[in-house]
Coordinates of C-alpha atoms in Angstrom, one line a residue:
X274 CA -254.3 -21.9 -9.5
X275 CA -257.6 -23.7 -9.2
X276 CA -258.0 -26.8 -7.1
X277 CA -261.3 -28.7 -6.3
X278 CA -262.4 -30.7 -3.3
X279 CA -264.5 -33.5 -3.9
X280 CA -266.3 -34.1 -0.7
X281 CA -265.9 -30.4 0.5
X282 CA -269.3 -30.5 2.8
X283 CA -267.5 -33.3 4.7
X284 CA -266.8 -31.8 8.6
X285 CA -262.7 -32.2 7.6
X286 CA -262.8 -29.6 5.5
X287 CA -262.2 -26.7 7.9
X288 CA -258.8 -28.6 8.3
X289 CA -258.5 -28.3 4.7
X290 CA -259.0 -24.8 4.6
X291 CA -256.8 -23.5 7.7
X292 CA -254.2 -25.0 6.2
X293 CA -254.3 -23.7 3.1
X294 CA -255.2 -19.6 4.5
X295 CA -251.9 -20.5 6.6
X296 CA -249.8 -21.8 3.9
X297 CA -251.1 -19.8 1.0
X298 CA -246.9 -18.7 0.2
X299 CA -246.7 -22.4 -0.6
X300 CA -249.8 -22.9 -2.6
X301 CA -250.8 -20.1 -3.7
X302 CA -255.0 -21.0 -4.6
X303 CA -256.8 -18.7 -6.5
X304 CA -260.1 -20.3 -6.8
X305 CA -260.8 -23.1 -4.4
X306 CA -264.2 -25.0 -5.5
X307 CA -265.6 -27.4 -2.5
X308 CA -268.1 -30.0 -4.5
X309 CA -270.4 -32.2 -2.5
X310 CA -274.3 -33.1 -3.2
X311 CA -275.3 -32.5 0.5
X312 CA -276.7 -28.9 -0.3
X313 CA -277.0 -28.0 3.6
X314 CA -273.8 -29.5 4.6
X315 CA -272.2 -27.6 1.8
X316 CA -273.9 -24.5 2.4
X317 CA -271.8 -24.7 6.5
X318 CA -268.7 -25.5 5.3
X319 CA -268.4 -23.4 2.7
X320 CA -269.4 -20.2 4.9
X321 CA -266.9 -21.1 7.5
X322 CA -264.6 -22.0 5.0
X323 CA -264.9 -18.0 3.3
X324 CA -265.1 -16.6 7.3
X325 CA -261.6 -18.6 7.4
X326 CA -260.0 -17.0 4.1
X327 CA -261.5 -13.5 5.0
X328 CA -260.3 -13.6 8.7
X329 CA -256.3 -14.6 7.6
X330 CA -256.5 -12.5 4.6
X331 CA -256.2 -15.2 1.8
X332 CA -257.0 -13.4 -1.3
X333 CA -259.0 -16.9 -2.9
X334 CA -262.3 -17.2 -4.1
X335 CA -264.0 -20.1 -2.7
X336 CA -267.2 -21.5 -4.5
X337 CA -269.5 -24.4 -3.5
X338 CA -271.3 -26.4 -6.0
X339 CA -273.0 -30.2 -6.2
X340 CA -271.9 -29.8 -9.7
X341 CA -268.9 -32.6 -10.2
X342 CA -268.3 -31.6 -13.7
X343 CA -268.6 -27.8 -13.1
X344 CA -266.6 -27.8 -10.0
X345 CA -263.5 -30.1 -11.6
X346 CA -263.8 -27.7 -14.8
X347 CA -260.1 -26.2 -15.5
X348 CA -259.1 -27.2 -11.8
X349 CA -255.1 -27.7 -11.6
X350 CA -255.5 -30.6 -8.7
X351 CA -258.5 -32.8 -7.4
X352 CA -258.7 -33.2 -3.6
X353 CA -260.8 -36.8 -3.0
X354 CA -262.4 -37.0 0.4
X355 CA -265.7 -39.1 0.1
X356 CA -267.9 -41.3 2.0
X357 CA -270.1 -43.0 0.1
X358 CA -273.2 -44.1 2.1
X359 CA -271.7 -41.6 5.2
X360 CA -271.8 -42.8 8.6
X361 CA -274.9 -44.9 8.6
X362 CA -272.4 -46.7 6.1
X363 CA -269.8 -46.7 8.5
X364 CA -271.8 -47.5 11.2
X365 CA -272.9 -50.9 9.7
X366 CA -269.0 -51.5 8.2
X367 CA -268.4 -51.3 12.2
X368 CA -270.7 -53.8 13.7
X369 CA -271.7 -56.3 11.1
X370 CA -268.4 -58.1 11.4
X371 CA -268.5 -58.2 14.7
X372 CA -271.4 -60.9 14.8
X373 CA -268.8 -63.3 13.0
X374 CA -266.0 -62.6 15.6
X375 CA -264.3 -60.5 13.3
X376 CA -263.1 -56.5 13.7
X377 CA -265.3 -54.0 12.6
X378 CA -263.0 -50.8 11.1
X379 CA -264.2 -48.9 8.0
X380 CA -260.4 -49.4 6.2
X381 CA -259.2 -52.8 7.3
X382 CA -260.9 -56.2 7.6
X383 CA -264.4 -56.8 6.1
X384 CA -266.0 -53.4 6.7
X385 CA -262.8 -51.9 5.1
X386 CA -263.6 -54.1 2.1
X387 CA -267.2 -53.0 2.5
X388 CA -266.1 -49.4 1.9
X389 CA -264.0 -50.3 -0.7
X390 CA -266.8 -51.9 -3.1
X391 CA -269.0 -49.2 -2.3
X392 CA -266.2 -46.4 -3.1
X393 CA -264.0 -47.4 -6.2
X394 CA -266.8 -47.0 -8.3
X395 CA -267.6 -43.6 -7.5
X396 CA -264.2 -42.4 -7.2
X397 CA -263.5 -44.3 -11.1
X398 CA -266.7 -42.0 -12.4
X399 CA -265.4 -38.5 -11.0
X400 CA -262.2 -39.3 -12.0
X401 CA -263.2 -39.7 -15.8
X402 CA -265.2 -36.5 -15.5
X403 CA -261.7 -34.7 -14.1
X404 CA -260.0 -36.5 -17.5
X405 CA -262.6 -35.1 -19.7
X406 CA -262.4 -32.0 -18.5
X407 CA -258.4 -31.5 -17.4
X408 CA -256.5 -34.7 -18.3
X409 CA -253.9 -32.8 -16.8
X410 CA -255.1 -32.3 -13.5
X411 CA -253.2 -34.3 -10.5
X412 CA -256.0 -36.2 -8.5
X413 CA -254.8 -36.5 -4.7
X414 CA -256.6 -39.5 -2.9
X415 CA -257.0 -39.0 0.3
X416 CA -260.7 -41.6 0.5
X417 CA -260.1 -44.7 2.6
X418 CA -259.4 -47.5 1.7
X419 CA -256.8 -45.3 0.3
X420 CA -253.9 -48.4 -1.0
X421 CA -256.9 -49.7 -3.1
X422 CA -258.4 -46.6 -4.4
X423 CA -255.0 -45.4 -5.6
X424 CA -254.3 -48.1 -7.0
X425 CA -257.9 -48.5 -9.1
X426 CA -257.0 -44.7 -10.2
X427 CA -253.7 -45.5 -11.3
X428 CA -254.6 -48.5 -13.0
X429 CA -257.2 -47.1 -15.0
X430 CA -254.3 -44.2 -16.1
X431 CA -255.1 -41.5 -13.9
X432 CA -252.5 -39.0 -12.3
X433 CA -252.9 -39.9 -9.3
X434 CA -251.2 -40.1 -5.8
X435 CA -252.9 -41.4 -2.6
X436 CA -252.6 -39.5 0.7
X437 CA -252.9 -40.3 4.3
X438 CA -252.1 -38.4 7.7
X439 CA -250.6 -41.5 9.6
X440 CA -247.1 -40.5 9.0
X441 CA -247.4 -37.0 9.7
X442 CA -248.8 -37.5 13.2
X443 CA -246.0 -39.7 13.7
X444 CA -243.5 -37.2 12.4
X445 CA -244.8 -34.4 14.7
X446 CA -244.8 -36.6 17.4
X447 CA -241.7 -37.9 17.4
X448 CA -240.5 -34.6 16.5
X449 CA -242.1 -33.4 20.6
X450 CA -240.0 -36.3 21.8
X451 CA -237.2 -35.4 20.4
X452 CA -237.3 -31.4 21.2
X453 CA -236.5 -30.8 17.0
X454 CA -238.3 -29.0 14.4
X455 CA -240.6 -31.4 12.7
X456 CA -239.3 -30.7 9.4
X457 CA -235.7 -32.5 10.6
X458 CA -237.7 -36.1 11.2
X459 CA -237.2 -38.0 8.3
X460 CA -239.4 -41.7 8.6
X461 CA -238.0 -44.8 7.3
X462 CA -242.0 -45.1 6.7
X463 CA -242.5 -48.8 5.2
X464 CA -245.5 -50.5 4.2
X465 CA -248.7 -50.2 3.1
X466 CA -251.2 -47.9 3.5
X467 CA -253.0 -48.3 7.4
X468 CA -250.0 -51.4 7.6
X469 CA -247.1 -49.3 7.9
X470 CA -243.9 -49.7 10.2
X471 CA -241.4 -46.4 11.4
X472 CA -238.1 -48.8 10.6
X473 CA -236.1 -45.5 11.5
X474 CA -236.3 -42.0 12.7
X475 CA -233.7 -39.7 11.2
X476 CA -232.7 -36.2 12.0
X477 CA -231.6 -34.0 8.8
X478 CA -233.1 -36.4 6.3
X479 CA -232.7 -40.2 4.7
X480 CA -229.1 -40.2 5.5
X481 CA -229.4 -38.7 8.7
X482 CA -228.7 -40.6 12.1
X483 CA -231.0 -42.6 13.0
X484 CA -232.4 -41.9 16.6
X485 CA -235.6 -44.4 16.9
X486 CA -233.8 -46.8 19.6
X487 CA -232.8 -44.0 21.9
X488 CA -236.0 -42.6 21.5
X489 CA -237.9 -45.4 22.4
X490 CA -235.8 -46.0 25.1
X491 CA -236.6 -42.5 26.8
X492 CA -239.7 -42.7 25.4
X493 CA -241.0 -46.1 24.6
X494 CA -243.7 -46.0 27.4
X495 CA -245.7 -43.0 25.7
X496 CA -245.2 -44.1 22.2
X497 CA -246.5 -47.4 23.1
X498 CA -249.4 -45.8 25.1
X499 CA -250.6 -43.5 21.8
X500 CA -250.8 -46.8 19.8
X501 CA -252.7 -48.4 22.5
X502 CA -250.3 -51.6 22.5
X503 CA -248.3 -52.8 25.4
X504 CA -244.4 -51.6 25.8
X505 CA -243.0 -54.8 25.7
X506 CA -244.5 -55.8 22.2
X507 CA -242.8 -52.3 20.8
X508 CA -239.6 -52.9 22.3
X509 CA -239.4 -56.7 21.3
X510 CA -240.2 -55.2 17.3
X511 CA -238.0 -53.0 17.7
X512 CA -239.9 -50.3 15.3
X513 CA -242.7 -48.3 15.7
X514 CA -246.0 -50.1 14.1
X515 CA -248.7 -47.9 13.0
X516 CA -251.8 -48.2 14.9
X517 CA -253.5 -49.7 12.3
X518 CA -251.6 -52.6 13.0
X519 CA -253.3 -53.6 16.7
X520 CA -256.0 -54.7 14.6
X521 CA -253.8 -57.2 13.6
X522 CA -251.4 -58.1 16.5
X523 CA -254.5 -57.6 19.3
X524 CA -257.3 -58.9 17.6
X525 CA -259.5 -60.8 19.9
X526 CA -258.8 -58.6 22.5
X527 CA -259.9 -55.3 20.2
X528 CA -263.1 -57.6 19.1
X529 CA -264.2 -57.8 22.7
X530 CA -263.3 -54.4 23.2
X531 CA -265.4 -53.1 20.4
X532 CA -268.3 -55.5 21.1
X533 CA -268.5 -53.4 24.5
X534 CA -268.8 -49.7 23.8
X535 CA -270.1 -47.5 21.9
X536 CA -268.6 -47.8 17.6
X537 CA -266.7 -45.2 16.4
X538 CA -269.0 -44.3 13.7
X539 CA -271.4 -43.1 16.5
X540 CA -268.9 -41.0 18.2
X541 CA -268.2 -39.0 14.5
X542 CA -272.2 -38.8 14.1
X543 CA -272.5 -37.4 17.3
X544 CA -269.2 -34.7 16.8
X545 CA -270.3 -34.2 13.3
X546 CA -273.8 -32.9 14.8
X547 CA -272.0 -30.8 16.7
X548 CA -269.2 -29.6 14.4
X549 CA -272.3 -28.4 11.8
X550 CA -274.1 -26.7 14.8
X551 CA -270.7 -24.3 15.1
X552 CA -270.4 -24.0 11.4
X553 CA -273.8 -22.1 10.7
X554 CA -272.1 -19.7 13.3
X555 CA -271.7 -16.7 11.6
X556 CA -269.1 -15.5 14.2
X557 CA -267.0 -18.5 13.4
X558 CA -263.9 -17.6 11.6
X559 CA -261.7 -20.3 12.5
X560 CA -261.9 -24.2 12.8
X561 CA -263.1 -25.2 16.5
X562 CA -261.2 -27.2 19.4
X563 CA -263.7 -30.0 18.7
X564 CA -262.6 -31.0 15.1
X565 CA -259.3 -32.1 16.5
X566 CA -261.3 -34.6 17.8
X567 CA -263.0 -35.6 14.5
X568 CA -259.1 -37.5 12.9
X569 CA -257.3 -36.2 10.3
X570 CA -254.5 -34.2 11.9
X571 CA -252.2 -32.4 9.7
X572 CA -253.9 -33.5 7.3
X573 CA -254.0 -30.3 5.6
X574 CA -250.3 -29.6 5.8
X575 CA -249.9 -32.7 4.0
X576 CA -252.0 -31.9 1.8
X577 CA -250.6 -28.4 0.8
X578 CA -246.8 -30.0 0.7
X579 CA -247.8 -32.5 -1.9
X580 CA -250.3 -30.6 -4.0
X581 CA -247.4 -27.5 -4.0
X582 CA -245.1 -30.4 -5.1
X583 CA -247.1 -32.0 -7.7
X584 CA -248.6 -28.7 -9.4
X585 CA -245.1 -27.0 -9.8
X586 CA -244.8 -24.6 -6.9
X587 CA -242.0 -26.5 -4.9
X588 CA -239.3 -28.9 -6.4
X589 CA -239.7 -32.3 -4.1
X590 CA -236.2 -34.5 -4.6
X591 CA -232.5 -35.1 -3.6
X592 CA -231.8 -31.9 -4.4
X593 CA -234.3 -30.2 -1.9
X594 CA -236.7 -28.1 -2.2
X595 CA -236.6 -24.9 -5.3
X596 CA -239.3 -22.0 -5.3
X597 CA -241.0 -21.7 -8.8
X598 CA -243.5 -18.9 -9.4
X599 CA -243.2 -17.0 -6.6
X600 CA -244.7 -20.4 -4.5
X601 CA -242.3 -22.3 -2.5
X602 CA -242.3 -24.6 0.7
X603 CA -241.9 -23.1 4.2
X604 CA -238.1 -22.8 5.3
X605 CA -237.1 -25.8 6.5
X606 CA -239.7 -28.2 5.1
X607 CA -238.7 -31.6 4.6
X608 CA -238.2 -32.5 0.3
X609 CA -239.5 -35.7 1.1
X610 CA -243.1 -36.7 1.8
X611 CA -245.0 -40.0 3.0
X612 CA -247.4 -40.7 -0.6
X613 CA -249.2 -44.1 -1.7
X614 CA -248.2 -44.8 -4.8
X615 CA -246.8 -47.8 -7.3
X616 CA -244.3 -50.3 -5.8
X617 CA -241.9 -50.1 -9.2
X618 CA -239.4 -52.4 -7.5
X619 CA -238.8 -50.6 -4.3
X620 CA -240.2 -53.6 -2.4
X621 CA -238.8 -56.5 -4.1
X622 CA -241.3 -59.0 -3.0
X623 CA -244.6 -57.4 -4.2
X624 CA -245.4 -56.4 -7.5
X625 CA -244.4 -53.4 -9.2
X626 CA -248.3 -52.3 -9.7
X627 CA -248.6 -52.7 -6.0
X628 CA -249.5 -49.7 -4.3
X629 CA -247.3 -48.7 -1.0
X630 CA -246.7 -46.3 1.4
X631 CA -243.3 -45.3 1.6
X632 CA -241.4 -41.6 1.5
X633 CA -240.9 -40.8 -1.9
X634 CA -239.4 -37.7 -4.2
X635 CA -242.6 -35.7 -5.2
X636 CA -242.8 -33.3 -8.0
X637 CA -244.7 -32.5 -11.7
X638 CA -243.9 -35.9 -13.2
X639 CA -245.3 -37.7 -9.6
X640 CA -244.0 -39.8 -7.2
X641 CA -240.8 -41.7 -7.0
X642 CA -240.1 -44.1 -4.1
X643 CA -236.6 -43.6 -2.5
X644 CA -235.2 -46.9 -1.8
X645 CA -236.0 -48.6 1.7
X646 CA -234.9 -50.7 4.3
X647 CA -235.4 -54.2 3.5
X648 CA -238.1 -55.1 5.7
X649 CA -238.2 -58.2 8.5
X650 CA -239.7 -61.6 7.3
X651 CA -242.0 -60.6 10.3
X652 CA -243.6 -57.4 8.4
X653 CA -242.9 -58.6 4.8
X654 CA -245.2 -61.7 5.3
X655 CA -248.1 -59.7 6.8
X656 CA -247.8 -57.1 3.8
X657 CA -247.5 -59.5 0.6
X658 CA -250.7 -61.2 2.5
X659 CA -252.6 -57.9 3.0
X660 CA -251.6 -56.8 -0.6
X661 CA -252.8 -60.2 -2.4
X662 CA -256.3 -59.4 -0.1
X663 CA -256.0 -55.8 -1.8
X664 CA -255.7 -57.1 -5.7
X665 CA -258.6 -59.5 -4.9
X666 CA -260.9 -56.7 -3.1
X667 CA -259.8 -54.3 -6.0
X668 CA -261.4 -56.9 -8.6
X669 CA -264.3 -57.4 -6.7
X670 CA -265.0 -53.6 -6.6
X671 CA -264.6 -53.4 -10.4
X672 CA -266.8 -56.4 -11.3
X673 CA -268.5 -57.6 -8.4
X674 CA -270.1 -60.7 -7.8
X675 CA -270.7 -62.7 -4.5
X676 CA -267.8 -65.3 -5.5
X677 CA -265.1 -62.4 -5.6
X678 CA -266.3 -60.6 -2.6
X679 CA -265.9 -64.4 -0.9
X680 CA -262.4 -64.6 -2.0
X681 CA -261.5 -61.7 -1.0
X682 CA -262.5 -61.9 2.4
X683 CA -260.9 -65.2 2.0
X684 CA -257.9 -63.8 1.7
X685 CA -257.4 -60.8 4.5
X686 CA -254.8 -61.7 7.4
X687 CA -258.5 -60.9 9.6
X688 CA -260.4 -63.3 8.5
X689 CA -259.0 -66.2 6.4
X690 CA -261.6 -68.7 7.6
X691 CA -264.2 -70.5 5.1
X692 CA -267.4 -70.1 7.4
X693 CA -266.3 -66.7 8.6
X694 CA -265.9 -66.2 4.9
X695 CA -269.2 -67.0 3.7
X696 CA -271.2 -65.3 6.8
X697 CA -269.3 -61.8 6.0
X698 CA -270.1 -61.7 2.4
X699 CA -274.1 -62.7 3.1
X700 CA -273.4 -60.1 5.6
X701 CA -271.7 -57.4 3.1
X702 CA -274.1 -58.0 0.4
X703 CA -277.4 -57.1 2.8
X704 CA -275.9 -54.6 4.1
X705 CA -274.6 -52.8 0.8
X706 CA -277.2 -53.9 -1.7
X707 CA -278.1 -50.0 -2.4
X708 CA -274.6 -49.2 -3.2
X709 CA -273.6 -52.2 -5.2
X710 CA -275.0 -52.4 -8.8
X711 CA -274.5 -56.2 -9.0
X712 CA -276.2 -56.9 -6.1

């Protein structure tokens, strides 16, 4: 098995690569190929990633390359984890809102739209070079704004399922809570991707007994705390809202907040500076403490249970989990996984080419959605708003122009004002004229 990683000289990647020296029974990687233009970047990660192989004895062969077409060449699955433009990107998607009032956040809001022009290009191009090369190959989107990318992927016909670590930190942490084995946590998981709502927290599996209100009464207080929101606006929803979502219900308050302190894109500079300092280490054979700090956890897990699922080497559905090959999941793993993917129905109010994030059956023919709890006028408003914003920003990234931008921005739950609308897309434009070929 050959799988390539697209972004491999990002500082993630030793996340990538524990997980798959840990899990190799599950996905078994024979040649793992980490592609990224940043030649020096590439040249740290790559050595740490070999130092991580050699040290848990995974038999793979991992090669570095800034070769997209080379490094996708007969690969079985396409890992996505770019950042077009890098921090100094993010940086600006962070701080130019801000001057309007608005949030700044690389995935939601008008730097998230930012990110999204700049990436859906790029991703569009390496995904045709995976299609000429392997049509067959499964591209796994993990590249904020992940809802939109997906869904530019699968529209343009790609195999293609979008991935994201928000329900998996959820899962392990309600799993602490609860004193289980992670693996018994089924999420009612609703939404869209980085708008998401826990509607239920089952033990055993979709059918299981559904735990959430006891466990936020015993626990409301430090599940409240983690999403930085106040206890009384969990308890009076009644679910568990992703964090995402304080963007939304604590707006002004997070503006002023933000306006204050150092951005976030800083912080990940300053780590990543850091984090590639330890990397050239040569007597580092193992990711460091620090990259927990960097986001993405479990991120690798997640992405070894759904690439295992979608190349063959576990069966994901009803039926549990079957070993194929000589692969198979751990014991106990969960046949269900939290994916982005098309709507088809399951939530009746958007449209079926709508991409969500719900739990779904995984295996070689994709993703299905298992069927969902319907979801409160409360929470079905705010996504069938967010996902008209996402259609809009989608065209826009395919064929540009100031007018779509506008309406876009238009559009988003964060904005929805005309003279807040026409300041962020002067805004956008200046600060993105590089990256957009329109402009």
């Amino acid at each position: 098995m050959k799988l390539a990683v697209v972004g491999g000289g990002s500082t993630y990647t030793p996340e990538l690569i524990d997980g798959f020296a840990r899990l190799r029974d599950t996905l078994p990687i024979e040649e793992l190929v980490l592609v990224d233009p940043a030649a020096e970047r590439l040249e740290l990660v790559g050595g740490l990633a070999r130092r991580i192989f050699a040290k848990q004895g995974h038999p793979g062969r991992i090669v570095t390359t800034s070769d997209v077409d080379a490094g996708v060449a007969d690969a079985d699955a396409v890992l996505l984890q770019l950042r077009v433009g890098g921090q100094a990107a993010r940086q600006q998607d962070e701080t130019w809102p801000l001057e309007c009032g608005c949030v700044g956040q690389e995935t939601t809001g008008a730097g998230g739209l930012a990110k999204a022009l700049r990436t859906v290009p790029v991703v569009l191009d390496i995904a045709e070079r995976v299609r000429r090369t392997n049509p067959n190959a499964w591209i796994i989107d993990f590249t904020n704004p992940v809802g939109i990318v997906t869904r530019a992927l699968l529209q343009a016909g790609h195999k293609a399922v979008g991935l994201c670590n928000v329900a998996i930190g959820f899962q392990r942490k309600f799993a602490a809570h609860l004193g289980v084995d992670p693996a018994r946590v089924h999420l009612d998981h609703v939404g869209l991707n980085h708008l998401t709502w826990e509607l239920g927290v089952r033990l055993g599996g979709p059918e299981g007994e559904n735990v959430l209100p006891g466990l936020l009464a015993e626990h409301g207080e430090a599940v409240a705390a983690d999403l930085r929101m106040p206890q009384t606006l969990v308890d009076r929803l009644g679910v568990v809202p992703s964090y995402y979502l304080r963007y939304y219900y604590q707006h002004d308050e997070v503006v002023r907040e933000l306006a204050t302190k150092p951005s976030r894109a800083a912080e990940v500079a300053e780590m990543e500076r850091q984090l590639l300092a330890m990397y050239g280490d040569p007597a580092l054979d193992e990711k460091p403490e620090l990259l927990a700090k960097r986001g993405g956890a479990f991120y690798s897990e997640a992405a070894v249970d759904l690439a295992a699922s979608l190349l063959g080497e576990t069966s994901s559905g009803p039926e549990g989990p079957s070993v194929e090959g000589g692969g198979g999941r751990r014991a106990g793993g969960s046949p269900y996984q939290v994916v982005n993917t098309y709507n088809n129905g399951t939530l009746p109010f958007l449209p079926d080419d709508a991409v969500i994030e719900v739990q779904a059956s995984v295996g070689k023919d994709g993703a299905t959605p298992l069927a969902v709890p319907s979801l409160d006028p409360l929470f079905s408003g705010l996504v069938a708003s967010v996902t008209a914003y996402e259609d809009l920003a989608l065209h826009a990234a395919l064929h540009g122009g100031r007018d779509r931008v506008f309406k876009a921005l238009l559009a988003h739950p964060l904005v929805g004002q005309y003279a807040y609308a026409e300041q962020l897309t002067d805004k956008l434009v200046a600060h993105n004229r590089e990256h957009l070929a329109w402009a």
